[in-house]
PDB file of C-alpha atoms in Angstrom:
ATOM      1  CA  MET K   1      -9.644  64.276 -23.932  1.00 60.00           C
ATOM      2  CA  ILE K   2      -9.267  62.757 -27.405  1.00 66.00           C
ATOM      3  CA  LYS K   3      -6.069  63.689 -29.162  1.00 82.00           C
ATOM      4  CA  VAL K   4      -6.905  65.411 -32.444  1.00 87.00           C
ATOM      5  CA  THR K   5      -4.973  63.897 -35.340  1.00 91.00           C
ATOM      6  CA  LYS K   6      -5.277  64.008 -39.115  1.00 92.00           C
ATOM      7  CA  GLU K   7      -6.972  60.613 -38.930  1.00 92.00           C
ATOM      8  CA  THR K   8      -9.528  61.955 -36.436  1.00 92.00           C
ATOM      9  CA  ILE K   9     -10.244  64.926 -38.699  1.00 93.00           C
ATOM     10  CA  ASN K  10     -10.623  62.749 -41.774  1.00 93.00           C
ATOM     11  CA  ASP K  11     -12.891  60.318 -39.892  1.00 93.00           C
ATOM     12  CA  CYS K  12     -15.086  63.207 -38.722  1.00 92.00           C
ATOM     13  CA  ALA K  13     -15.227  64.611 -42.237  1.00 93.00           C
ATOM     14  CA  ARG K  14     -16.299  61.241 -43.630  1.00 93.00           C
ATOM     15  CA  ASN K  15     -18.945  60.852 -40.914  1.00 95.00           C
ATOM     16  CA  LEU K  16     -20.313  64.294 -41.826  1.00 94.00           C
ATOM     17  CA  MET K  17     -20.160  63.401 -45.537  1.00 92.00           C
ATOM     18  CA  PHE K  18     -17.522  66.037 -46.283  1.00 89.00           C
ATOM     19  CA  GLU K  19     -14.784  65.500 -48.776  1.00 89.00           C
ATOM     20  CA  LEU K  20     -11.613  67.297 -47.750  1.00 92.00           C
ATOM     21  CA  ALA K  21      -9.226  68.573 -50.384  1.00 92.00           C
ATOM     22  CA  PRO K  22      -5.592  67.526 -50.037  1.00 92.00           C
ATOM     23  CA  GLY K  23      -3.948  69.516 -47.241  1.00 92.00           C
ATOM     24  CA  GLN K  24      -7.186  70.669 -45.600  1.00 94.00           C
ATOM     25  CA  ASP K  25      -6.763  68.163 -42.785  1.00 92.00           C
ATOM     26  CA  GLU K  26      -3.441  69.819 -41.909  1.00 92.00           C
ATOM     27  CA  LEU K  27      -5.043  73.286 -41.869  1.00 93.00           C
ATOM     28  CA  ILE K  28      -7.812  72.044 -39.593  1.00 93.00           C
ATOM     29  CA  LEU K  29      -5.234  70.383 -37.354  1.00 92.00           C
ATOM     30  CA  GLU K  30      -3.418  73.741 -37.032  1.00 91.00           C
ATOM     31  CA  ASP K  31      -6.726  75.418 -36.108  1.00 90.00           C
ATOM     32  CA  PHE K  32      -7.342  72.785 -33.434  1.00 88.00           C
ATOM     33  CA  ALA K  33      -3.881  73.414 -31.987  1.00 87.00           C
ATOM     34  CA  SER K  34      -4.751  77.102 -31.665  1.00 88.00           C
ATOM     35  CA  VAL K  35      -8.122  76.386 -30.032  1.00 90.00           C
ATOM     36  CA  LEU K  36      -6.577  73.900 -27.593  1.00 89.00           C
ATOM     37  CA  ALA K  37      -3.879  76.446 -26.678  1.00 90.00           C
ATOM     38  CA  GLN K  38      -6.605  79.006 -25.921  1.00 91.00           C
ATOM     39  CA  ILE K  39      -8.442  76.462 -23.755  1.00 90.00           C
ATOM     40  CA  ASP K  40      -5.221  75.755 -21.857  1.00 90.00           C
ATOM     41  CA  PHE K  41      -4.781  79.503 -21.315  1.00 93.00           C
ATOM     42  CA  LEU K  42      -8.322  79.811 -19.952  1.00 90.00           C
ATOM     43  CA  LYS K  43      -7.695  76.876 -17.602  1.00 89.00           C
ATOM     44  CA  SER K  44      -4.644  78.699 -16.220  1.00 92.00           C
ATOM     45  CA  ILE K  45      -6.690  81.695 -15.014  1.00 92.00           C
ATOM     46  CA  PRO K  46      -6.887  81.582 -11.203  1.00 93.00           C
ATOM     47  CA  GLY K  47     -10.408  80.902  -9.934  1.00 91.00           C
ATOM     48  CA  VAL K  48     -11.901  80.149 -13.328  1.00 89.00           C
ATOM     49  CA  ASP K  49     -13.341  76.869 -12.019  1.00 88.00           C
ATOM     50  CA  GLN K  50     -15.190  78.738  -9.263  1.00 90.00           C
ATOM     51  CA  ALA K  51     -16.793  81.280 -11.614  1.00 86.00           C
ATOM     52  CA  GLU K  52     -20.547  80.990 -12.000  1.00 82.00           C
ATOM     53  CA  PRO K  53     -21.548  80.112 -15.562  1.00 78.00           C
ATOM     54  CA  MET K  54     -23.439  82.860 -17.372  1.00 73.00           C
ATOM     55  CA  THR K  55     -26.302  80.780 -18.704  1.00 72.00           C
ATOM     56  CA  PHE K  56     -28.558  83.771 -19.368  1.00 69.00           C
ATOM     57  CA  PRO K  57     -26.523  86.865 -20.256  1.00 65.00           C
ATOM     58  CA  TYR K  58     -29.492  89.260 -20.058  1.00 65.00           C
ATOM     59  CA  ARG K  59     -30.488  88.486 -16.456  1.00 62.00           C
ATOM     60  CA  GLU K  60     -29.638  92.036 -15.359  1.00 62.00           C
ATOM     61  CA  HIS K  61     -31.427  93.607 -18.328  1.00 58.00           C
ATOM     62  CA  GLN K  62     -34.479  91.393 -18.412  1.00 58.00           C
ATOM     63  CA  ARG K  63     -36.830  94.264 -17.668  1.00 63.00           C
ATOM     64  CA  TRP K  64     -36.795  95.420 -21.302  1.00 66.00           C
ATOM     65  CA  MET K  65     -37.599  91.990 -22.705  1.00 67.00           C
ATOM     66  CA  ARG K  66     -41.269  91.298 -23.249  1.00 73.00           C
ATOM     67  CA  GLU K  67     -43.034  88.317 -21.780  1.00 77.00           C
ATOM     68  CA  ASP K  68     -43.354  85.507 -24.298  1.00 81.00           C
ATOM     69  CA  LYS K  69     -47.077  85.032 -24.932  1.00 88.00           C
ATOM     70  CA  PRO K  70     -48.678  82.605 -27.405  1.00 91.00           C
ATOM     71  CA  GLU K  71     -50.305  84.417 -30.307  1.00 91.00           C
ATOM     72  CA  LYS K  72     -52.113  83.439 -33.462  1.00 91.00           C
ATOM     73  CA  PRO K  73     -49.521  82.868 -36.222  1.00 90.00           C
ATOM     74  CA  LEU K  74     -49.421  85.044 -39.332  1.00 87.00           C
ATOM     75  CA  SER K  75     -51.275  83.800 -42.370  1.00 87.00           C
ATOM     76  CA  SER K  76     -49.048  82.558 -45.191  1.00 84.00           C
ATOM     77  CA  LYS K  77     -50.248  85.484 -47.345  1.00 86.00           C
ATOM     78  CA  VAL K  78     -49.048  88.025 -44.774  1.00 89.00           C
ATOM     79  CA  ALA K  79     -45.826  86.118 -44.028  1.00 87.00           C
ATOM     80  CA  LEU K  80     -44.968  85.895 -47.734  1.00 90.00           C
ATOM     81  CA  GLY K  81     -45.863  89.540 -48.369  1.00 89.00           C
ATOM     82  CA  ASN K  82     -42.241  90.747 -48.354  1.00 85.00           C
ATOM     83  CA  SER K  83     -40.808  87.828 -50.293  1.00 89.00           C
ATOM     84  CA  LYS K  84     -39.645  88.510 -53.837  1.00 89.00           C
ATOM     85  CA  THR K  85     -39.483  84.839 -54.814  1.00 90.00           C
ATOM     86  CA  ARG K  86     -41.964  82.163 -53.810  1.00 89.00           C
ATOM     87  CA  LEU K  87     -42.603  78.535 -54.529  1.00 89.00           C
ATOM     88  CA  GLY K  88     -46.226  77.868 -53.602  1.00 87.00           C
ATOM     89  CA  ASN K  89     -46.655  78.858 -49.954  1.00 84.00           C
ATOM     90  CA  GLN K  90     -42.911  78.860 -49.304  1.00 88.00           C
ATOM     91  CA  VAL K  91     -40.133  81.407 -49.681  1.00 89.00           C
ATOM     92  CA  LYS K  92     -37.770  80.312 -52.452  1.00 91.00           C
ATOM     93  CA  LEU K  93     -34.114  80.737 -51.468  1.00 88.00           C
ATOM     94  CA  PRO K  94     -30.951  80.168 -53.489  1.00 87.00           C
ATOM     95  CA  LYS K  95     -29.273  76.816 -52.883  1.00 84.00           C
ATOM     96  CA  VAL K  96     -26.273  77.242 -50.615  1.00 84.00           C
ATOM     97  CA  VAL K  97     -25.317  73.637 -49.855  1.00 80.00           C
ATOM     98  CA  GLY K  98     -24.787  70.897 -52.357  1.00 73.00           C
ATOM     99  CA  ASN K  99     -22.244  68.513 -53.737  1.00 69.00           C
ATOM    100  CA  LYS K 100     -19.900  68.693 -56.674  1.00 66.00           C
ATOM    101  CA  ASN K 101     -22.445  66.927 -58.919  1.00 66.00           C
ATOM    102  CA  ASP K 102     -25.182  69.540 -58.401  1.00 61.00           C
ATOM    103  CA  GLN K 103     -25.729  72.185 -61.051  1.00 59.00           C
ATOM    104  CA  MET K 104     -26.044  75.737 -59.824  1.00 52.00           C
ATOM    105  CA  ASP K 105     -29.396  77.358 -60.602  1.00 51.00           C
ATOM    106  CA  GLU K 106     -29.075  80.833 -62.029  1.00 46.00           C
TER     107      GLU K 106
END
């Protein structure tokens, strides 16, 4: 397993086009230490490697789930019927991701 260091965190941030504030890499490093400690704890549980993975958690309760059947999609008029703000045939949402140079729309 790769050892998580401040350099690793900063490299990942750069690759994801994030700019970390001073000290954030240390906070993230502390979080990783906590996560890795939890993973080590889980590894220490006897028989954990023999447990069957739960890939579909609703297997026992599948009887109440409907069969997935292809249907005709809603028209844009019907789909947009509950939207308060629209931009053409799309729902207009507030911007939630941007960079420091973007201006917030009010």
